[in-house]
Coordinates of C-alpha atoms in Angstrom, one line a residue:
Chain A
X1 CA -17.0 -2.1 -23.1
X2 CA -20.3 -1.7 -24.4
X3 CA -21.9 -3.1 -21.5
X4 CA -19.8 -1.3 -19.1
X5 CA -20.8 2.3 -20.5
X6 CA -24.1 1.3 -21.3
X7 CA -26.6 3.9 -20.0
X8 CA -29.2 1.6 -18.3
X9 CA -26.3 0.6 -16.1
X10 CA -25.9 3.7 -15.4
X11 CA -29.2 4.7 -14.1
X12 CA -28.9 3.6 -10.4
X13 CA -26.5 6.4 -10.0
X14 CA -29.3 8.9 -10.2
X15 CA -32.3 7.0 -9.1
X16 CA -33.2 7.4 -5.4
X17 CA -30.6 7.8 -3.1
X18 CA -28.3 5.4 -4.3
X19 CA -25.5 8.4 -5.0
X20 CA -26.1 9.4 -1.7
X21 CA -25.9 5.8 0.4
X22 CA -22.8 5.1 -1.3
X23 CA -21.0 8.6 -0.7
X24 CA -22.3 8.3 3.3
X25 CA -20.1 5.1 3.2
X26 CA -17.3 7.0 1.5
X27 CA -17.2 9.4 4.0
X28 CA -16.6 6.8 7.1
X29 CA -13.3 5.8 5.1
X30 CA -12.5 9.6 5.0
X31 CA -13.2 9.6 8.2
X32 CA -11.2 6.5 9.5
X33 CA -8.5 7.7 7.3
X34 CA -8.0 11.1 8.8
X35 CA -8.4 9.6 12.4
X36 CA -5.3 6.9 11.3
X37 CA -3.3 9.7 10.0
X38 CA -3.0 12.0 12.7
X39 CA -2.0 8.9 15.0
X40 CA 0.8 7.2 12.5
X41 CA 2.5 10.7 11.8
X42 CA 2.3 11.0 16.0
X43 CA 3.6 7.5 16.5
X44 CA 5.1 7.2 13.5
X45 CA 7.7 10.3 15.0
X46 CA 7.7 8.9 18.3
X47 CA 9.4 5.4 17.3
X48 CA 11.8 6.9 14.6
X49 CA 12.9 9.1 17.5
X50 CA 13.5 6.1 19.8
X51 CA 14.8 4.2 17.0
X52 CA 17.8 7.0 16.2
X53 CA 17.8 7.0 20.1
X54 CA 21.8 7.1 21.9
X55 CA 19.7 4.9 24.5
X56 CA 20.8 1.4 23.0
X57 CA 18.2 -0.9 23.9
X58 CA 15.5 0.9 23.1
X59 CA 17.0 1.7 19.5
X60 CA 17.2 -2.0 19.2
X61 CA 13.4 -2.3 20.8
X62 CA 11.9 0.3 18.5
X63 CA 13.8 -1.5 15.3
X64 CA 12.4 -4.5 16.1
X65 CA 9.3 -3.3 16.4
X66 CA 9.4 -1.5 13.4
X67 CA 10.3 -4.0 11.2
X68 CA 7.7 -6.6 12.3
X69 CA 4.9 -4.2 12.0
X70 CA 6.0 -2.9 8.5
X71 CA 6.4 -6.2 7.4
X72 CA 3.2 -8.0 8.1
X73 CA 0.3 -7.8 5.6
X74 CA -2.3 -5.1 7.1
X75 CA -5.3 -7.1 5.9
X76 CA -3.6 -9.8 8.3
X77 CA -3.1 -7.3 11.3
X78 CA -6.4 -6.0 10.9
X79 CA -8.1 -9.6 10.9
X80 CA -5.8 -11.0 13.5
X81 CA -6.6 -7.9 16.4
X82 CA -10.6 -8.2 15.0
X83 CA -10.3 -11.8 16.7
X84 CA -8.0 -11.1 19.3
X85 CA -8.7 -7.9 20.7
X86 CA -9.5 -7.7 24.3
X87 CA -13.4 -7.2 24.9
X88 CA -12.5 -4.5 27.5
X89 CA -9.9 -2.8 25.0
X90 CA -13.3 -2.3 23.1
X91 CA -15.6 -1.2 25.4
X92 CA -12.9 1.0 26.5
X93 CA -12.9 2.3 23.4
X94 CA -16.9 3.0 22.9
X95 CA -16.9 4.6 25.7
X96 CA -14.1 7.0 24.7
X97 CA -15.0 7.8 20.8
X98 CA -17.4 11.3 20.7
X99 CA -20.6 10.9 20.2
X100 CA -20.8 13.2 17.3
X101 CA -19.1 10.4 15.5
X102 CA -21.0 8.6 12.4
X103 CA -22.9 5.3 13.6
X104 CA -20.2 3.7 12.0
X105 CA -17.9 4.7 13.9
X106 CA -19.0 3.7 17.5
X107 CA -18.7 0.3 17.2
X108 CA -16.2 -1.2 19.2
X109 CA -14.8 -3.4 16.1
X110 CA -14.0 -0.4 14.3
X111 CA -11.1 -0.3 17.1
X112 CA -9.1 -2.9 15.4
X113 CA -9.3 -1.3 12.3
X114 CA -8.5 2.2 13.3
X115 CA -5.5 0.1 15.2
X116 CA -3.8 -2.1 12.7
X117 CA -4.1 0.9 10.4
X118 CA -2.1 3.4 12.5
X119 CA 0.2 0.3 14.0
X120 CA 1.3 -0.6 10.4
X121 CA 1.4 3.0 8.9
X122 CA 3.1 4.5 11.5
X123 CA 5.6 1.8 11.8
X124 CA 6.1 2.8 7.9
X125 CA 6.2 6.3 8.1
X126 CA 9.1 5.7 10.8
X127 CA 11.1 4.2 8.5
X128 CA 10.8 7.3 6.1
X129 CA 10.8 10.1 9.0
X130 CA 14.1 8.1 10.0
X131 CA 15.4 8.1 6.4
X132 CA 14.9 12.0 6.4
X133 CA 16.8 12.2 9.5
X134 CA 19.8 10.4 8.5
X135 CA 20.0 11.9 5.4
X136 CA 20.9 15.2 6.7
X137 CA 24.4 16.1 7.1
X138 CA 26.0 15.2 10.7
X139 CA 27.8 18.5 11.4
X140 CA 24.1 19.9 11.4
X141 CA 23.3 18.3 14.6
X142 CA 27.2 18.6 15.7
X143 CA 26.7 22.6 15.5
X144 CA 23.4 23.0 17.2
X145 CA 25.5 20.5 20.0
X146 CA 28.3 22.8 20.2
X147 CA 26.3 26.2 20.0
X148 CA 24.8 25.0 23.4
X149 CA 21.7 23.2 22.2
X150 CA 20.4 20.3 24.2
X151 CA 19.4 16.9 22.5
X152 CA 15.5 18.0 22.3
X153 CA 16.5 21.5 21.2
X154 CA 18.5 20.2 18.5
X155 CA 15.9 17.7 17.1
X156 CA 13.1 20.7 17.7
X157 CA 15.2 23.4 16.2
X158 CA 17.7 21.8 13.6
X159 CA 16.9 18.3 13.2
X160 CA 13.6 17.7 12.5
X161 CA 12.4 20.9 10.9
X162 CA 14.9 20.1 7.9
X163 CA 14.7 16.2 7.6
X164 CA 10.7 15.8 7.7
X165 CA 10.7 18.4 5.0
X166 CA 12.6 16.5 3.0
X167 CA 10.4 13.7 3.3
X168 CA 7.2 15.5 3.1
X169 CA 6.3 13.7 -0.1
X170 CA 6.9 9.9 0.4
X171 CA 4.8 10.4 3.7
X172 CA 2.1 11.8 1.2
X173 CA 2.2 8.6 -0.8
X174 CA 2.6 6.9 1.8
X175 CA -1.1 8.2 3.6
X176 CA -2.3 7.7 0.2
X177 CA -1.5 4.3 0.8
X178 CA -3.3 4.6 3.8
X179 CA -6.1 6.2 2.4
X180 CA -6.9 3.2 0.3
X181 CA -6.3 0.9 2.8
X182 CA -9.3 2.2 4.8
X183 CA -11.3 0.1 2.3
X184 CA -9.9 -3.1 4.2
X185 CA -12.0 -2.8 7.3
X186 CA -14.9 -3.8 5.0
X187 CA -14.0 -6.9 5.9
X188 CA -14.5 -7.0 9.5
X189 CA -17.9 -5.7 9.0
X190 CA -17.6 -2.2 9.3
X191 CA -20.1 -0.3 7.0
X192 CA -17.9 1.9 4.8
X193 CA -18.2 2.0 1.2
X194 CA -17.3 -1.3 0.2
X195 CA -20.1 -2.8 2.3
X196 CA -22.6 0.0 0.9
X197 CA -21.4 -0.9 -3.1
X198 CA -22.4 -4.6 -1.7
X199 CA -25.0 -4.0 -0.3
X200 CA -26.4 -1.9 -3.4
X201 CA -25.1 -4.3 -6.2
X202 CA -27.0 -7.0 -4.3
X203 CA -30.1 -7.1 -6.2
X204 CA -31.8 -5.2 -3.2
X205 CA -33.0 -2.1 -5.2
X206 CA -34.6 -4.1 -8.1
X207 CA -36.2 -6.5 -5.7
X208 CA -38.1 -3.4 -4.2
X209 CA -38.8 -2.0 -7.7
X210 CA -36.1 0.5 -8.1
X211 CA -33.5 0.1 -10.8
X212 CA -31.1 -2.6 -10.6
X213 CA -27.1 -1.5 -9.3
X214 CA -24.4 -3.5 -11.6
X215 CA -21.7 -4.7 -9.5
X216 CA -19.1 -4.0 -12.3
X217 CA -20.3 -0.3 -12.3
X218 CA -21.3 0.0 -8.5
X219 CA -17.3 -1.0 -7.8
X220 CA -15.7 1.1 -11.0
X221 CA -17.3 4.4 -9.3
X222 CA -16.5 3.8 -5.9
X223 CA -12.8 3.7 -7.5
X224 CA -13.2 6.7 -9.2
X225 CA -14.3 7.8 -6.1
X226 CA -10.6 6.6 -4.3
X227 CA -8.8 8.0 -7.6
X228 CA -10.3 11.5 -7.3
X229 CA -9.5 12.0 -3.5
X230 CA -6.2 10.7 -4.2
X231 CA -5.1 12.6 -7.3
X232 CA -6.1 15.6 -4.9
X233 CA -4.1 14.6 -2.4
X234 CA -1.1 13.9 -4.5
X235 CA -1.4 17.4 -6.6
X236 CA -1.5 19.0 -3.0
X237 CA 2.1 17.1 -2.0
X238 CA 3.4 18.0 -5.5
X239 CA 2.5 21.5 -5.0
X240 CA 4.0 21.3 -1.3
X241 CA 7.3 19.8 -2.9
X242 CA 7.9 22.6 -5.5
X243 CA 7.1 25.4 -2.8
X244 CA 10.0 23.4 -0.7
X245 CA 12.5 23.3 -3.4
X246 CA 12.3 27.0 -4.1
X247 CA 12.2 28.0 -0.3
X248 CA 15.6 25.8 0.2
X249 CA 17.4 26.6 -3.1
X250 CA 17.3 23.0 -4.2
X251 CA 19.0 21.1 -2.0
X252 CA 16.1 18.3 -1.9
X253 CA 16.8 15.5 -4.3
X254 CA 13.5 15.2 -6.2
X255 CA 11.3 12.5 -5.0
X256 CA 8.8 10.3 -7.0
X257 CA 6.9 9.4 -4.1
X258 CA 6.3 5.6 -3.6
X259 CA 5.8 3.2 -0.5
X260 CA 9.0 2.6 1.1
X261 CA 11.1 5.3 -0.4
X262 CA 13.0 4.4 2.9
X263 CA 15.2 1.8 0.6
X264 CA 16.3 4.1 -1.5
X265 CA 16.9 6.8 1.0
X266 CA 18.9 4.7 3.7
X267 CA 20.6 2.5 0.9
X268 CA 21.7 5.6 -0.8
X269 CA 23.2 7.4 2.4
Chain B
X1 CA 4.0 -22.7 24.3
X2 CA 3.4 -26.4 23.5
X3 CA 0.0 -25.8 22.0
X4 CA 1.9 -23.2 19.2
X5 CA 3.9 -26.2 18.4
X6 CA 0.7 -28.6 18.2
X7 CA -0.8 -26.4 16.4
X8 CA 1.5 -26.3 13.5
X9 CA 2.7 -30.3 13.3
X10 CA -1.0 -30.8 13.2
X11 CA -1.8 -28.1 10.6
X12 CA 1.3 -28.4 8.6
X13 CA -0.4 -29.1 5.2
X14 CA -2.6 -26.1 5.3
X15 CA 0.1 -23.6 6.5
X16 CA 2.3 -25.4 3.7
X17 CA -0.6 -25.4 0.8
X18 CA -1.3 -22.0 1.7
X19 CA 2.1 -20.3 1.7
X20 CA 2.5 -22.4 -1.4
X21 CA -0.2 -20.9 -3.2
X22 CA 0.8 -17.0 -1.6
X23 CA 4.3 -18.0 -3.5
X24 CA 2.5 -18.8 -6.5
X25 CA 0.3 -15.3 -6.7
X26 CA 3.4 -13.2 -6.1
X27 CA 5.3 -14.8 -8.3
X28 CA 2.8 -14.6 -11.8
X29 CA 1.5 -11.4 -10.5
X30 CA 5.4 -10.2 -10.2
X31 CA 5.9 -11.1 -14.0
X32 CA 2.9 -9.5 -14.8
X33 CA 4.4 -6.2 -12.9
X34 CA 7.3 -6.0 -14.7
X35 CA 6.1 -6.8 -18.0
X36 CA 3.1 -4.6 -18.4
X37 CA 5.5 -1.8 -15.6
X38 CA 8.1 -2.1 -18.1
X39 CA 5.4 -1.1 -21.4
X40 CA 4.1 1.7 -19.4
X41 CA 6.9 3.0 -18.6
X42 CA 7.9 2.7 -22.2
X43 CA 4.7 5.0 -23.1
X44 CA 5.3 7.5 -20.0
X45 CA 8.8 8.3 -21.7
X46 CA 8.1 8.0 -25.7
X47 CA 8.4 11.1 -27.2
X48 CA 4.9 11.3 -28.5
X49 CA 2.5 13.2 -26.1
X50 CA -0.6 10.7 -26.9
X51 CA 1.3 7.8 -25.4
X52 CA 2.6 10.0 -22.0
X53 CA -1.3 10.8 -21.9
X54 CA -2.3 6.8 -21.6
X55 CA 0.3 5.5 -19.8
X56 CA -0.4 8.7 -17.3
X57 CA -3.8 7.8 -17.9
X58 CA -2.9 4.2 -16.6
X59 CA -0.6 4.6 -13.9
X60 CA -2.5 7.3 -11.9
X61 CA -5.8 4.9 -11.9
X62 CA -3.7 1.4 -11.0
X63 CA -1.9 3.5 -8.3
X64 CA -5.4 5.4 -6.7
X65 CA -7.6 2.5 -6.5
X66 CA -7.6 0.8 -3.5
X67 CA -6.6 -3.4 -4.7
X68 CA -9.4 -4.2 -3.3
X69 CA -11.7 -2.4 -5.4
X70 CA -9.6 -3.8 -8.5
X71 CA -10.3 -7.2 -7.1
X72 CA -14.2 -7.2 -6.5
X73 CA -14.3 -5.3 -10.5
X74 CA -12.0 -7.8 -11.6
X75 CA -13.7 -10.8 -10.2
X76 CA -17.3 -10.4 -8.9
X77 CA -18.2 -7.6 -11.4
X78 CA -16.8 -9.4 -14.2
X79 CA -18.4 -12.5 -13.5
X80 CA -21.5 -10.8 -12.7
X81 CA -21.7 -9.5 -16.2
X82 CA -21.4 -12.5 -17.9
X83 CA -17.7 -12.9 -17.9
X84 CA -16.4 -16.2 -16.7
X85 CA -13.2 -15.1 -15.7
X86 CA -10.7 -17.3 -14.0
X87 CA -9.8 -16.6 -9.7
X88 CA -6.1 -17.0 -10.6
X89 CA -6.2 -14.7 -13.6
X90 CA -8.4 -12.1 -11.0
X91 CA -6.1 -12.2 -8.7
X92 CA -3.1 -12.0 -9.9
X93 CA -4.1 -9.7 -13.0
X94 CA -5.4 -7.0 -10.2
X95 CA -2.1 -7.5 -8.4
X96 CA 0.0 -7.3 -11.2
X97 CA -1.7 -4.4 -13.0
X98 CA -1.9 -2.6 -9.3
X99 CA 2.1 -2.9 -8.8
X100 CA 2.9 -2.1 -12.6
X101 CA 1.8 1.6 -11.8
X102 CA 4.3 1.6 -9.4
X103 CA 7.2 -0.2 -11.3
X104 CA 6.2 2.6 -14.3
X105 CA 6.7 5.3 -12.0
X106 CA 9.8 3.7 -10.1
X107 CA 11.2 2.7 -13.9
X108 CA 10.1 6.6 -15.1
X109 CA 12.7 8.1 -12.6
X110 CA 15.1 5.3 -13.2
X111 CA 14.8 6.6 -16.9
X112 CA 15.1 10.8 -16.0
X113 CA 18.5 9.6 -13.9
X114 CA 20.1 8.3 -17.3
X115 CA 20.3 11.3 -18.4
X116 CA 19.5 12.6 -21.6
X117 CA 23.1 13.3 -22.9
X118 CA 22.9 9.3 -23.2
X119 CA 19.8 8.7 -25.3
X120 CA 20.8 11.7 -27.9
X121 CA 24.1 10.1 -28.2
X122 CA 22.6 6.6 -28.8
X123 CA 19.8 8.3 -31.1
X124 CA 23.1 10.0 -32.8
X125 CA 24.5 7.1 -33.4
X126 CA 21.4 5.7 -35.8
X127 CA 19.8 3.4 -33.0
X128 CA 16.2 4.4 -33.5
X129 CA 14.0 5.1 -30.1
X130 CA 12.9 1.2 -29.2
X131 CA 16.5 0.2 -29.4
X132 CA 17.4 3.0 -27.4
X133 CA 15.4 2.0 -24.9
X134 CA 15.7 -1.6 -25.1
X135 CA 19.9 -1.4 -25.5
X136 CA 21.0 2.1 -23.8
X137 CA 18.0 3.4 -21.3
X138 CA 16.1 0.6 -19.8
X139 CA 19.0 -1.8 -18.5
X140 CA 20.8 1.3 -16.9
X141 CA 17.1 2.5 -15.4
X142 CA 16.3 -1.0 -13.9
X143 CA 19.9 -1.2 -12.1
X144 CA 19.5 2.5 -10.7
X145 CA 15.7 1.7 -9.0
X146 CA 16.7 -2.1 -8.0
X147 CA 16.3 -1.1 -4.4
X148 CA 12.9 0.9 -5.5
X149 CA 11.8 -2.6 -7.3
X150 CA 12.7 -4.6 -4.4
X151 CA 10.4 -3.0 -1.8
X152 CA 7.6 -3.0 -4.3
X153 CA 8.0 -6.4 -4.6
X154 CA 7.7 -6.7 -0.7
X155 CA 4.8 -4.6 -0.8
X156 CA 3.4 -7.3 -3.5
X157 CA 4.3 -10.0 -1.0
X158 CA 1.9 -8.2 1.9
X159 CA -0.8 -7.2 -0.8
X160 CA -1.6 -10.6 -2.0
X161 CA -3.1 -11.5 1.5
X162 CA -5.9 -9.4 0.3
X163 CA -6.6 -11.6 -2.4
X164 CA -6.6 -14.2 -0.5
X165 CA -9.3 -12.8 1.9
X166 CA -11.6 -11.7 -1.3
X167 CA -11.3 -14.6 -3.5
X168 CA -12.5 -17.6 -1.7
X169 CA -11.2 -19.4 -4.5
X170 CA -7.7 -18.7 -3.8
X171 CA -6.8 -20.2 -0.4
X172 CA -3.2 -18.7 0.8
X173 CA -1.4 -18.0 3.4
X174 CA -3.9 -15.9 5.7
X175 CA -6.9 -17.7 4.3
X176 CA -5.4 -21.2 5.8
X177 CA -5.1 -19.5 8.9
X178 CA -8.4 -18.0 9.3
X179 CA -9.4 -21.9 8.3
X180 CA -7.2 -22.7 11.0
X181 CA -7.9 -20.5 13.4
X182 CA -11.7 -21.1 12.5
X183 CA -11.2 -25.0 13.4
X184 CA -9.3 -25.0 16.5
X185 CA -10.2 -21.4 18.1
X186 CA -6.6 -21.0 18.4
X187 CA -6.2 -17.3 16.9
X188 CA -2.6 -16.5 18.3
X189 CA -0.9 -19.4 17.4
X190 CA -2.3 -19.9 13.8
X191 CA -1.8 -16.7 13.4
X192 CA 1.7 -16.7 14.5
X193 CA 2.2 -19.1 12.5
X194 CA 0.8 -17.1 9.0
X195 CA 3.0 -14.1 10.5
X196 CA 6.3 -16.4 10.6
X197 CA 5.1 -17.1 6.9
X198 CA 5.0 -13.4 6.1
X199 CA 7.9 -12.6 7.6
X200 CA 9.9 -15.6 6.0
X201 CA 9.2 -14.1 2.8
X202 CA 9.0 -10.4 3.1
X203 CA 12.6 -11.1 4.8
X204 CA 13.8 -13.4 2.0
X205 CA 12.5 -10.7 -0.5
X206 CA 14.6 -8.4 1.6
X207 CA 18.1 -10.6 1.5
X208 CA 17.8 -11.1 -2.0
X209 CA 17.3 -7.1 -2.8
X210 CA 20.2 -6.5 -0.7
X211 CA 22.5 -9.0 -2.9
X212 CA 21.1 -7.9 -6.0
X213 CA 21.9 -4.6 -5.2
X214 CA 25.1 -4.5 -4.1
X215 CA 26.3 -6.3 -7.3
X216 CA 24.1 -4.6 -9.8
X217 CA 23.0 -1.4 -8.3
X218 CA 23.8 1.7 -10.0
X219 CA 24.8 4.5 -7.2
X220 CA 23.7 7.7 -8.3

């Protein structure tokens, strides 16, 4: 403890730009985060729709799909499409990505990252957008049939505006999830925060005559980094939640918000 | 096709060493998860604001750092201060202490479901707060979230591949593979092969969840 708090193991944090380096890194994993997002919640949609689909096989397909992808380690997607990846998948993609986009971002590897992020998330948040579906009453999408609604009217006017509601916050926690997750791409070389607190707590600054970085202390504040961007996020879903339950009188079961609420939800139908 | 099969009879002893030791680090770090979720959860509900504070205090920093983070302060930064701390105990410590956040929380609103009609009868009836927990509370609270328990447990399954790819010391499942994969250049098949592993046990974890539940599981 003593060492930990100690203020001479402290003094990197202030000393050159040291804050500064690490917080540029911190911002790539924002930044890979909110590009994952916006994709899983797209595809996340898109395969729970094709999994509740009347179409048989391609329920069957998307199920399949889904339940391989949710149940593979990320770290282990991530590493395996880093290897396996097509070369011209990646070029493809470095010629696609803006060019206002951080230096981190344009390299081709990133690709795989950005890709077993959104393939595993949005496999995950199918399972919960298809939980929040189901749980809604039949004789909702029954009415909207027989007041003359077609199948996408019902889903864009009935369905879907009630049972992604509901499950507005497990998909919080679950892009929380996400959110920390971004930290895995470290390991395919992509410089993100990780790879700046290594780089930092290497014994670099002290060898050119700064102050030294601690590892121990490099790594506790990036995680205080993750828990303050986190605890954010979670107070906005809370927030979101309670607004909810007063708009709709209630009816949404409270929810605590953990990875794969799915079980509960589908078990409990 | 042949060479997926060539792969694996000729690798068999790494694939098996290295699911071997992936059973191992779920399995400690799955004690330590329920133990140490268990005691937290204990603190979130006591009826003494000081304890909600640290076990608040505890999960919300277990459940917000990435495990990754938890590993390199456990391990490296440890070690790098003087501390000659064990892989295993890393590893599975940072694992275990990562899921208990979640077990607390899943074990918290296990504990709101029972209902507090039950624990002021049971406190009515002279069984101070401990036992209430211990006899009246906690075994209702742990049938209610069995389903809740089970996917962490899955989750715990996927997340120790991370230790394995941050403490070289601790060769699973997806570090055998990369060793694998490294030695023969075939990436698909040996990492098939990993996935088949991964899948074999998130899908067990799965079966056995499903059983559990539908003889112990509380519908509420």
């Amino acid at each position: 403890m003593g060492y930990l708090f100690d203020p001479s193991n402290w003094e990197w944090l202030t000393s050159g730009n040291n804050l500064r380096f690490l917080l540029e890194g911190f911002l790539v994993n924002v930044e890979i985060a909110a590009i994952a997002i916006v994709f899983s919640l797209a595809c996340g949609l898109v395969l729970a729709l094709a999994r509740l689909s009347k179409l048989r096989p391609l329920g069957v397909a998307a199920g399949v799909w889904v339940d391989v992808w949710r149940n593979l380690p990320l770290i282990f997607i991530i590493l395996y499409l880093a290897l396996a990846l097509p070369e011209p998948w990646k070029d493809a993609y470095e010629s696609v990505v803006p060019s206002f986009f951080p230096e981190a971002l344009q390299s081709g590897r990133v690709f795989a990252g950005i890709l077993g992020l959104v393939l595993y998330n949005s496999a995950v948040i199918a399972e919960i957008m298809r939980a929040g579906i189901l749980s809604l009453d039949r004789g909702q999408g029954e009415a909207a049939a027989s007041l003359g609604l077609s199948y996408p009217q019902q889903l864009r006017y009935v369905i879907l505006p009630q049972g992604l509601r509901r499950m507005v916050p497990a998909t919080v926690s679950q892009l929380i999830t996400l959110n920390k997750d971004t930290t895995l791409v470290s390991i395919i070389a992509i410089e993100e925060v990780m790879r700046h607190g290594r780089t930092l707590s290497s014994g670099f600054t002290a060898f050119v005559g700064g102050v030294p970085a601690p590892l121990l202390q490099v790594f506790v504040f990036i995680g205080l980094l993750f828990v303050i961007t986190n605890l954010a996020l979670s107070r906005l879903s809370r927030r979101l939640e309670i607004r909810e339950r007063e708009r709709t009188a209630g009816t949404a079961g409270p929810v605590s918000g953990l990875e794969d609420q799915v079980a509960l939800a589908t078990e409990a139908r | 096709m042949a060479e997926l099969w060539e792969v694996l009879s000729e690798h068999l002893p790494e694939f098996s060493s290295g699911l071997w030791v992936t059973i191992r680090l779920v399995a400690f770090s799955f004690v330590i998860a329920m133990v140490v979720g268990t005691l937290v959860a204990a603190l979130r509900v006591a009826p003494l604001g000081p304890l909600n504070w640290i076990g608040g205090v505890f999960v919300e920093t277990f459940r917000n750092t990435p495990l990754l983070v938890l590993l390199f302060v456990s391990f490296a930064g440890l070690r790098r201060a003087g501390v000659p701390i064990d892989p295993w105990v890393a590893g599975t410590a940072s694992l275990g202490l990562y899921t208990a956040a979640y077990v607390a929380e899943a074990l918290r609103s296990g504990v709101f479901a029972v209902g507090r009609g039950q624990i002021e009868a049971s406190l009515s009836l002279g069984l101070d707060y401990p036992r209430t927990l211990r006899y009246v509370v906690l075994p209702q609270a742990f049938r209610t979230v069995i389903p809740h328990l089970g996917s962490l447990t899955i989750a715990m399954i996927k997340n120790s591949a991370i230790i394995g790819v941050s403490l070289l010391a601790l060769p699973d499942l997806l570090h055998q593979a990369r060793l694998v994969n490294s030695r023969t250049f075939a990436t698909n098949e040996s990492f098939f092969w990993a996935a088949a592993g991964y899948l074999l046990l998130t899908g067990l974890a799965t079966l056995a969840v499903r059983r559990l539940e539908a003889r112990y599981a509380i519908r509420r």
